[in-house]
Coordinates of C-alpha atoms and ligand atoms in Angstrom, one line a residue:
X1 CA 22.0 -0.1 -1.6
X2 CA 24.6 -3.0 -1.9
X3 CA 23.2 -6.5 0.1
X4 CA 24.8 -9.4 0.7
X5 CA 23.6 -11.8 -2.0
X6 CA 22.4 -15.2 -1.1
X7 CA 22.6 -18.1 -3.4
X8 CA 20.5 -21.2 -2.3
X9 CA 19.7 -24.8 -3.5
X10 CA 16.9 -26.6 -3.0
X11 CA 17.7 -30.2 -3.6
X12 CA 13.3 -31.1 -3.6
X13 CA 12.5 -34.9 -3.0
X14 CA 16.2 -35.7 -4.2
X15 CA 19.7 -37.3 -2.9
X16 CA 20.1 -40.4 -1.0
X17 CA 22.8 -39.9 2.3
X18 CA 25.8 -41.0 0.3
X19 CA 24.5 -38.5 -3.1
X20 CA 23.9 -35.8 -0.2
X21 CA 27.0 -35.9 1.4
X22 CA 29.3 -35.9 -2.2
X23 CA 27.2 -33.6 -3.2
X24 CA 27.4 -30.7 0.1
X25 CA 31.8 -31.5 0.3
X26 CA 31.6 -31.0 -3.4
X27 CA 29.7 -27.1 -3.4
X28 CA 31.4 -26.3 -0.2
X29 CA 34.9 -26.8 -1.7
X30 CA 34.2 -24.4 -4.1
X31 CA 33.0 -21.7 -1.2
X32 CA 36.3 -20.3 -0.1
X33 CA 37.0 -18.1 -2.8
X34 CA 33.4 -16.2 -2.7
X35 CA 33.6 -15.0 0.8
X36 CA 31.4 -12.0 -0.3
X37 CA 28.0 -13.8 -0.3
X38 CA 26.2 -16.5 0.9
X39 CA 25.7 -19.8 0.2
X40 CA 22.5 -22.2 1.5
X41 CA 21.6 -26.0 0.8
X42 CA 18.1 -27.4 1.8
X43 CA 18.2 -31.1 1.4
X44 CA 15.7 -33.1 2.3
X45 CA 15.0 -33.5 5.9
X46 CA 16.1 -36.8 5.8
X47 CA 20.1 -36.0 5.2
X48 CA 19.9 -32.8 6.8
X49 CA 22.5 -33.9 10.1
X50 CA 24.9 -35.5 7.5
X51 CA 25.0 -32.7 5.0
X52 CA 25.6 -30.2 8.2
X53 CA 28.9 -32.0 9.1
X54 CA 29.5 -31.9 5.7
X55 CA 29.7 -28.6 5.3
X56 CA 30.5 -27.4 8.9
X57 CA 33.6 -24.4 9.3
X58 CA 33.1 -24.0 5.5
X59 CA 30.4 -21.3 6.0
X60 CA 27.8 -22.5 4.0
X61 CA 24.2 -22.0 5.4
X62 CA 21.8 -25.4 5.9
X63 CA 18.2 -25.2 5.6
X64 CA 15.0 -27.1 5.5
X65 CA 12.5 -27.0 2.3
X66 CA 9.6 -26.6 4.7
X67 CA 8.9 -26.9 8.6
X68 CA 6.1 -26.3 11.2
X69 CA 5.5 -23.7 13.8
X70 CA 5.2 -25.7 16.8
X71 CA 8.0 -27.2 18.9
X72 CA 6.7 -30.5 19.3
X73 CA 3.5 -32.4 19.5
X74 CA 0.9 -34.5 17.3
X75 CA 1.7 -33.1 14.1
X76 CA 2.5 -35.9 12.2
X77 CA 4.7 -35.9 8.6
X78 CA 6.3 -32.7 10.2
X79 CA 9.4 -31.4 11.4
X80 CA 9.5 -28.5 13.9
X81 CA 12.3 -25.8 13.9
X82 CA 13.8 -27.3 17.6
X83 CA 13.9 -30.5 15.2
X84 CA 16.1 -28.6 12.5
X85 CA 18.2 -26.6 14.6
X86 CA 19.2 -30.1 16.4
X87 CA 20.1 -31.6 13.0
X88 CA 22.1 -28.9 12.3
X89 CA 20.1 -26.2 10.3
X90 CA 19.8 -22.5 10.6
X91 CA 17.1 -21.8 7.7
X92 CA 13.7 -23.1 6.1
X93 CA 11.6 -22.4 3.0
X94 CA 7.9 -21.7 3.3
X95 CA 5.6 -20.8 1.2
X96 CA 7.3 -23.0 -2.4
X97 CA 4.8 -23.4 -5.1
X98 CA 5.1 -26.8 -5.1
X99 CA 3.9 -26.4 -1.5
X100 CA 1.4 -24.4 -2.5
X101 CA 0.3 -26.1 -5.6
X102 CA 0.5 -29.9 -5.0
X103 CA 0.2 -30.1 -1.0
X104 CA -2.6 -27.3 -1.1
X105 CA -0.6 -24.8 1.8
X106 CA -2.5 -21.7 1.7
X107 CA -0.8 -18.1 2.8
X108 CA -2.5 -18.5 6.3
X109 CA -0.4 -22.0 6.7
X110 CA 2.6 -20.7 4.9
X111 CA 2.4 -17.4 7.6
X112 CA 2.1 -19.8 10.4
X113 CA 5.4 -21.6 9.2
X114 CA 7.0 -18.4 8.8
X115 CA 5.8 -17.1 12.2
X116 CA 7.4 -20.5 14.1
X117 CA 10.4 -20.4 12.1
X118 CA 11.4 -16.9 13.1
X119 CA 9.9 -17.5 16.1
X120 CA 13.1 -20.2 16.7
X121 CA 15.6 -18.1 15.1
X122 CA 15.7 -19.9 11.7
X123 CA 16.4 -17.3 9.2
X124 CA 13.5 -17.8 6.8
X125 CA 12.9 -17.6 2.9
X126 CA 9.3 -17.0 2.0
X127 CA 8.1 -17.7 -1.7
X128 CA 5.8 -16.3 -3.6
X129 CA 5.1 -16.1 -7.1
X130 CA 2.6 -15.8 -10.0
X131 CA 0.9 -19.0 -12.1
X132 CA 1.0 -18.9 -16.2
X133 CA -3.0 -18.3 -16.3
X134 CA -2.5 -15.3 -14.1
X135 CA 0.2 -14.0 -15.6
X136 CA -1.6 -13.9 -18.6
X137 CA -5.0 -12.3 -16.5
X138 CA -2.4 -9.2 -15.7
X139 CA -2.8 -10.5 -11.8
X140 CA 1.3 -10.6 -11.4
X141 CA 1.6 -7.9 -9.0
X142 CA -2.3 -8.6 -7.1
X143 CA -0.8 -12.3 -6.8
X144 CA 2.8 -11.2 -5.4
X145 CA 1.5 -8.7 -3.6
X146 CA -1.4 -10.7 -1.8
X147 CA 1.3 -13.5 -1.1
X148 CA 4.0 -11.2 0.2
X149 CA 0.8 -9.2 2.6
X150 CA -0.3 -12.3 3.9
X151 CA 2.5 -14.2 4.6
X152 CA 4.6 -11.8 6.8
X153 CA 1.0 -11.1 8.5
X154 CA 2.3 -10.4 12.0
X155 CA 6.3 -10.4 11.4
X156 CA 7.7 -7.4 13.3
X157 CA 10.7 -5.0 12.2
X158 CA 12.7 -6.4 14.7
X159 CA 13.3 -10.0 13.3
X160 CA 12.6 -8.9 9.5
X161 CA 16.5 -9.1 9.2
X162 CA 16.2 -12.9 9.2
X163 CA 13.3 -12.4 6.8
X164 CA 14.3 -13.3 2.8
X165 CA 11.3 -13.2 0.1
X166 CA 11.8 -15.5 -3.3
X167 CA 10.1 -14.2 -6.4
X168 CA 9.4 -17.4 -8.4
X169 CA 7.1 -16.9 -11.0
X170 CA 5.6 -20.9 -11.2
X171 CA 5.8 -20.7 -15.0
X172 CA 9.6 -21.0 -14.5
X173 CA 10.3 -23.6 -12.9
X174 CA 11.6 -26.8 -13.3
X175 CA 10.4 -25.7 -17.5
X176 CA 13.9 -24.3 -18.7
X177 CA 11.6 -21.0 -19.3
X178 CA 13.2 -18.1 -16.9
X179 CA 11.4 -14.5 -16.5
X180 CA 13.5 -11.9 -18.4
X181 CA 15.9 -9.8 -16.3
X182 CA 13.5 -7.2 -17.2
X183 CA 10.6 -8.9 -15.9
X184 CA 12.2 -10.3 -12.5
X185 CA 14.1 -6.4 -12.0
X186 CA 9.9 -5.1 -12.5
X187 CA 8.6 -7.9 -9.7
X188 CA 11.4 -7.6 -6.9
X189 CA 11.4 -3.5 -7.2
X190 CA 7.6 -4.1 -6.8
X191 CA 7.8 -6.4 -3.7
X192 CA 10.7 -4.4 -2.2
X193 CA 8.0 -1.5 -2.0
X194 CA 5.5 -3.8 -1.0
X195 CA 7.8 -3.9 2.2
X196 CA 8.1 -0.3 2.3
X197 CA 4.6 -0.2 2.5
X198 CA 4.5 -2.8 5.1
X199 CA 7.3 -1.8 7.4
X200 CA 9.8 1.2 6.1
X201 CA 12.6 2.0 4.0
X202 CA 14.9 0.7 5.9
X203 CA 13.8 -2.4 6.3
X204 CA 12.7 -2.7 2.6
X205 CA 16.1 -1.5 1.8
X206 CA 17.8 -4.7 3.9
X207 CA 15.6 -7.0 2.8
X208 CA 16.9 -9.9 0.7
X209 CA 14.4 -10.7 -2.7
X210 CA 15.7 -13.8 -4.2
X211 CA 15.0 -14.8 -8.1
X212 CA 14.0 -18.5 -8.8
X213 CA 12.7 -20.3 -11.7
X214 CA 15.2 -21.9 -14.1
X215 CA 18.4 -20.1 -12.9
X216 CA 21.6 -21.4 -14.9
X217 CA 25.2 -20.8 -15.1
X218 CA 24.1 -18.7 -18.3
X219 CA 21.5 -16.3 -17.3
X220 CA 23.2 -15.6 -13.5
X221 CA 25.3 -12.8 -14.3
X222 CA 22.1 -10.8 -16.0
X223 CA 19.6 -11.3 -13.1
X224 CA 22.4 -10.8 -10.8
X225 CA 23.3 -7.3 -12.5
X226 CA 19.8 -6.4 -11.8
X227 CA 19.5 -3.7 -8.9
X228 CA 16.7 -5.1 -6.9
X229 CA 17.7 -8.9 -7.4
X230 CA 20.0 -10.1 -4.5
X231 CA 20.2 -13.7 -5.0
X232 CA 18.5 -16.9 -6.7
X233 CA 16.7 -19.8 -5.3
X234 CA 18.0 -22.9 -7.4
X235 CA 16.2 -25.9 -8.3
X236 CA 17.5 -28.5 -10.9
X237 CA 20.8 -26.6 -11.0
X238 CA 21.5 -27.0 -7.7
X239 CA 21.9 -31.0 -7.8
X240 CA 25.4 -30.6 -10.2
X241 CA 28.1 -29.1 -8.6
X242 CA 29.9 -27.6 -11.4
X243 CA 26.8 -26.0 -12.7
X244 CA 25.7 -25.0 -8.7
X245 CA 29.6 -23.7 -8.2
X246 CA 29.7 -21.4 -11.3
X247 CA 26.2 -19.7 -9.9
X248 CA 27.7 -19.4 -7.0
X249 CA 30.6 -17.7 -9.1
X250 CA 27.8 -15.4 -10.5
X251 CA 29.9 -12.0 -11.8
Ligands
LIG301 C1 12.7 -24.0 -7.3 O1 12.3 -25.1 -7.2 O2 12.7 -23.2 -6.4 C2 13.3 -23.7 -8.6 C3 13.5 -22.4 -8.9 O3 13.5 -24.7 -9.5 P1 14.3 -24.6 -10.9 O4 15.6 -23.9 -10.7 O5 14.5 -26.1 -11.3 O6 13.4 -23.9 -11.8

Protein backbone atom coordinates (compact mmCIF):
# COMPACT_ATOMS: atom_id res chain seq x y z
CA UNK A 1 0.00 0.00 0.00
CA UNK A 2 1.47 3.32 -1.22
CA UNK A 3 1.42 6.24 1.90
CA UNK A 4 2.12 9.57 1.79
CA UNK A 5 5.70 9.85 3.09
CA UNK A 6 6.47 12.28 5.75
CA UNK A 7 9.96 13.82 6.14
CA UNK A 8 10.48 15.74 9.48
CA UNK A 9 13.20 17.71 11.30
CA UNK A 10 13.73 17.98 14.66
CA UNK A 11 15.88 21.00 15.22
CA UNK A 12 16.53 19.70 19.41
CA UNK A 13 17.81 22.55 21.83
CA UNK A 14 19.05 24.42 18.54
CA UNK A 15 18.47 27.86 16.47
CA UNK A 16 18.22 31.28 17.75
CA UNK A 17 14.99 33.38 16.03
CA UNK A 18 17.07 34.94 13.31
CA UNK A 19 19.05 31.02 12.59
CA UNK A 20 15.21 29.75 12.80
CA UNK A 21 13.73 31.85 10.56
CA UNK A 22 16.76 31.52 7.63
CA UNK A 23 16.67 28.29 8.29
CA UNK A 24 12.40 27.42 7.78
CA UNK A 25 12.42 30.18 4.32
CA UNK A 26 15.47 28.26 3.28
CA UNK A 27 13.69 24.28 3.43
CA UNK A 28 10.45 25.66 2.46
CA UNK A 29 11.80 27.09 -0.83
CA UNK A 30 12.87 23.94 -1.78
CA UNK A 31 9.11 22.39 -1.09
CA UNK A 32 7.36 23.25 -4.18
CA UNK A 33 8.71 20.80 -6.40
CA UNK A 34 7.89 17.66 -3.96
CA UNK A 35 4.16 18.12 -3.74
CA UNK A 36 3.85 14.27 -3.21
CA UNK A 37 4.90 14.12 0.47
CA UNK A 38 5.19 15.89 3.39
CA UNK A 39 7.36 18.06 4.98
CA UNK A 40 7.44 18.90 9.06
CA UNK A 41 9.84 21.23 11.21
CA UNK A 42 9.79 21.07 15.12
CA UNK A 43 11.86 23.91 16.40
CA UNK A 44 12.16 24.68 19.62
CA UNK A 45 9.23 26.05 21.29
CA UNK A 46 10.76 29.12 21.63
CA UNK A 47 10.69 30.15 17.61
CA UNK A 48 7.84 28.11 16.98
CA UNK A 49 5.31 31.58 15.91
CA UNK A 50 8.23 32.91 13.82
CA UNK A 51 9.08 29.78 11.91
CA UNK A 52 5.12 29.33 11.23
CA UNK A 53 4.94 32.65 9.32
CA UNK A 54 7.92 31.46 7.87
CA UNK A 55 6.70 28.81 6.28
CA UNK A 56 2.95 29.64 5.95
CA UNK A 57 1.02 28.85 2.20
CA UNK A 58 4.27 26.82 1.50
CA UNK A 59 2.69 23.69 2.91
CA UNK A 60 5.13 22.58 5.21
CA UNK A 61 3.86 21.13 8.50
CA UNK A 62 5.10 22.80 12.05
CA UNK A 63 5.45 20.85 15.15
CA UNK A 64 6.63 20.82 18.72
CA UNK A 65 9.45 18.35 20.03
CA UNK A 66 7.27 17.58 23.05
CA UNK A 67 4.03 19.02 24.74
CA UNK A 68 1.59 18.23 27.72
CA UNK A 69 -1.85 16.93 27.83
CA UNK A 70 -3.62 19.52 29.67
CA UNK A 71 -4.87 22.78 28.35
CA UNK A 72 -3.67 25.03 30.86
CA UNK A 73 -2.75 25.08 34.46
CA UNK A 74 0.25 24.71 37.09
CA UNK A 75 2.41 22.63 35.00
CA UNK A 76 5.37 24.56 34.90
CA UNK A 77 8.40 24.17 32.08
CA UNK A 78 5.43 23.00 29.75
CA UNK A 79 3.63 23.92 26.83
CA UNK A 80 0.08 22.61 26.19
CA UNK A 81 -1.34 21.78 22.72
CA UNK A 82 -3.98 25.09 22.93
CA UNK A 83 -0.40 26.77 23.47
CA UNK A 84 1.01 25.27 20.12
CA UNK A 85 -1.88 25.52 17.99
CA UNK A 86 -1.93 29.39 18.98
CA UNK A 87 1.79 29.72 17.84
CA UNK A 88 1.02 28.28 14.85
CA UNK A 89 1.69 24.39 15.05
CA UNK A 90 -0.31 21.37 13.92
CA UNK A 91 2.03 18.52 15.27
CA UNK A 92 4.22 17.31 18.40
CA UNK A 93 6.76 14.53 19.18
CA UNK A 94 6.39 12.37 22.24
CA UNK A 95 7.93 9.76 23.35
CA UNK A 96 12.04 10.96 21.81
CA UNK A 97 14.75 9.04 23.48
CA UNK A 98 16.27 11.85 24.58
CA UNK A 99 12.99 12.37 26.35
CA UNK A 100 13.13 9.24 27.51
CA UNK A 101 16.67 8.83 28.41
CA UNK A 102 17.87 12.22 29.89
CA UNK A 103 14.50 13.71 31.27
CA UNK A 104 13.40 10.13 32.57
CA UNK A 105 9.59 10.26 30.53
CA UNK A 106 8.32 6.81 31.00
CA UNK A 107 5.58 5.26 28.36
CA UNK A 108 2.73 6.08 30.94
CA UNK A 109 3.94 10.05 30.58
CA UNK A 110 4.75 9.73 26.94
CA UNK A 111 0.89 8.03 26.49
CA UNK A 112 -0.52 10.90 28.37
CA UNK A 113 1.27 13.39 25.92
CA UNK A 114 0.02 11.44 23.14
CA UNK A 115 -3.51 11.14 24.53
CA UNK A 116 -3.70 15.40 25.00
CA UNK A 117 -2.15 15.93 21.73
CA UNK A 118 -4.72 14.00 19.79
CA UNK A 119 -7.05 14.92 22.14
CA UNK A 120 -6.46 18.86 20.56
CA UNK A 121 -6.08 17.72 17.01
CA UNK A 122 -2.30 17.89 16.84
CA UNK A 123 -1.26 15.14 14.55
CA UNK A 124 1.21 13.28 16.71
CA UNK A 125 4.55 11.32 16.16
CA UNK A 126 5.29 8.78 18.83
CA UNK A 127 8.91 7.34 19.25
CA UNK A 128 10.12 4.43 20.13
CA UNK A 129 13.13 2.59 19.85
CA UNK A 130 15.70 -0.01 21.18
CA UNK A 131 19.10 0.96 23.40
CA UNK A 132 22.68 -0.67 22.18
CA UNK A 133 22.65 -3.03 25.46
CA UNK A 134 19.33 -4.32 24.37
CA UNK A 135 19.94 -4.73 21.10
CA UNK A 136 22.66 -6.80 21.94
CA UNK A 137 20.18 -8.86 24.76
CA UNK A 138 17.93 -9.79 21.45
CA UNK A 139 15.07 -7.42 23.31
CA UNK A 140 14.56 -5.26 19.82
CA UNK A 141 11.16 -6.29 19.20
CA UNK A 142 10.01 -6.88 23.36
CA UNK A 143 11.36 -3.07 23.63
CA UNK A 144 9.48 -1.77 20.27
CA UNK A 145 6.75 -3.60 20.96
CA UNK A 146 6.19 -2.72 24.79
CA UNK A 147 6.77 1.06 23.69
CA UNK A 148 4.42 1.01 20.75
CA UNK A 149 1.55 -1.12 23.34
CA UNK A 150 1.86 1.28 25.94
CA UNK A 151 2.04 4.33 24.34
CA UNK A 152 -1.12 4.26 22.13
CA UNK A 153 -2.83 2.77 25.42
CA UNK A 154 -6.29 4.15 24.92
CA UNK A 155 -5.94 5.80 21.24
CA UNK A 156 -9.13 4.81 19.30
CA UNK A 157 -9.43 3.91 15.40
CA UNK A 158 -11.00 6.92 14.85
CA UNK A 159 -8.13 9.51 15.41
CA UNK A 160 -5.28 6.86 14.64
CA UNK A 161 -5.15 8.69 11.22
CA UNK A 162 -3.38 11.53 12.97
CA UNK A 163 -1.29 8.85 14.69
CA UNK A 164 2.62 8.46 13.13
CA UNK A 165 5.06 5.96 15.04
CA UNK A 166 9.13 6.72 14.62
CA UNK A 167 11.38 3.67 14.86
CA UNK A 168 14.64 5.16 16.20
CA UNK A 169 16.82 2.58 17.39
CA UNK A 170 18.94 5.03 20.19
CA UNK A 171 22.23 3.48 18.95
CA UNK A 172 21.69 5.66 15.90
CA UNK A 173 21.49 8.68 16.73
CA UNK A 174 23.18 11.68 16.71
CA UNK A 175 26.47 8.63 16.28
CA UNK A 176 26.76 8.63 12.34
CA UNK A 177 25.86 4.78 12.94
CA UNK A 178 22.35 4.18 10.91
CA UNK A 179 20.39 0.58 11.24
CA UNK A 180 20.80 -1.23 7.84
CA UNK A 181 17.78 -0.91 5.47
CA UNK A 182 17.54 -4.52 6.28
CA UNK A 183 17.29 -3.97 9.91
CA UNK A 184 14.90 -0.80 9.88
CA UNK A 185 12.50 -2.85 6.78
CA UNK A 186 12.59 -6.04 9.84
CA UNK A 187 11.43 -3.28 12.82
CA UNK A 188 8.74 -1.13 10.97
CA UNK A 189 7.05 -4.48 9.28
CA UNK A 190 7.20 -5.70 12.94
CA UNK A 191 5.47 -2.52 14.43
CA UNK A 192 3.09 -2.19 11.47
CA UNK A 193 1.72 -5.64 12.78
CA UNK A 194 2.01 -4.65 16.13
CA UNK A 195 -0.91 -2.16 14.99
CA UNK A 196 -2.67 -4.95 13.31
CA UNK A 197 -2.76 -6.56 16.44
CA UNK A 198 -3.83 -3.54 18.16
CA UNK A 199 -6.46 -2.11 15.92
CA UNK A 200 -6.85 -3.81 12.25
CA UNK A 201 -5.50 -3.96 8.90
CA UNK A 202 -6.67 -1.08 7.85
CA UNK A 203 -5.54 0.95 10.19
CA UNK A 204 -2.03 -0.77 10.29
CA UNK A 205 -2.11 -0.39 6.61
CA UNK A 206 -2.55 3.77 6.89
CA UNK A 207 -0.41 4.11 9.49
CA UNK A 208 2.81 6.20 8.97
CA UNK A 209 6.29 4.37 10.62
CA UNK A 210 9.01 6.86 10.32
CA UNK A 211 12.90 5.80 10.29
CA UNK A 212 15.33 8.00 12.47
CA UNK A 213 18.75 7.69 13.57
CA UNK A 214 21.51 9.21 11.42
CA UNK A 215 19.42 9.70 8.14
CA UNK A 216 21.65 11.48 5.40
CA UNK A 217 21.38 12.62 1.87
CA UNK A 218 23.26 9.19 1.26
CA UNK A 219 21.47 6.44 2.84
CA UNK A 220 17.68 8.14 2.02
CA UNK A 221 16.98 6.62 -1.15
CA UNK A 222 17.70 2.89 0.40
CA UNK A 223 15.50 3.22 3.54
CA UNK A 224 13.08 5.03 1.54
CA UNK A 225 12.94 2.02 -1.12
CA UNK A 226 12.08 -0.08 1.83
CA UNK A 227 8.29 -1.19 1.77
CA UNK A 228 7.28 -0.61 5.28
CA UNK A 229 9.40 2.70 5.79
CA UNK A 230 7.32 5.80 5.01
CA UNK A 231 9.40 8.57 6.12
CA UNK A 232 12.51 9.65 8.41
CA UNK A 233 12.66 11.60 11.50
CA UNK A 234 15.89 13.87 11.07
CA UNK A 235 18.16 15.05 13.60
CA UNK A 236 21.64 16.77 12.84
CA UNK A 237 20.68 16.71 9.08
CA UNK A 238 17.84 18.65 9.49
CA UNK A 239 19.83 21.96 10.74
CA UNK A 240 21.51 22.35 6.89
CA UNK A 241 19.34 23.07 4.25
CA UNK A 242 21.07 21.64 1.44
CA UNK A 243 21.57 18.41 3.13
CA UNK A 244 17.62 18.63 4.73
CA UNK A 245 16.42 19.68 0.98
CA UNK A 246 18.03 16.70 -0.84
CA UNK A 247 16.20 14.22 1.89
CA UNK A 248 13.48 15.85 1.21
CA UNK A 249 14.35 15.00 -2.54
CA UNK A 250 14.65 11.39 -1.32
CA UNK A 251 14.20 9.12 -4.85
C1 LIG B 1 16.61 12.33 16.19
O1 LIG B 1 17.01 13.06 17.07
O2 LIG B 1 15.40 12.05 16.14
C2 LIG B 1 17.56 11.83 15.21
C3 LIG B 1 17.19 10.86 14.44
O3 LIG B 1 18.80 12.42 15.18
P1 LIG B 1 19.97 12.17 14.09
O4 LIG B 1 19.34 12.25 12.75
O5 LIG B 1 20.96 13.26 14.35
O6 LIG B 1 20.51 10.80 14.38
Amino acid sequence: MKRRALIAGNWKMHTTVMDACHLAAAIAGQCADVPDRDVLLAPPFTVLSEVSHVIRESGVIVGVQNVCWEEKGAFTGEISPVMVKDAGGTAAIVGHSERRQIFHEDDSLINRRLLGSLRFGLLTILCVGETLEQREENKTFEVVEQQTRNGLAGVEASVMDKVVIAYEPVWAIGTGKTATKEQAQEVHAFIRSRIENMYEKSIADQVRILYGGSVKQDNVDALMAQPDIDGALVGGAALDAESFGRIIHFR
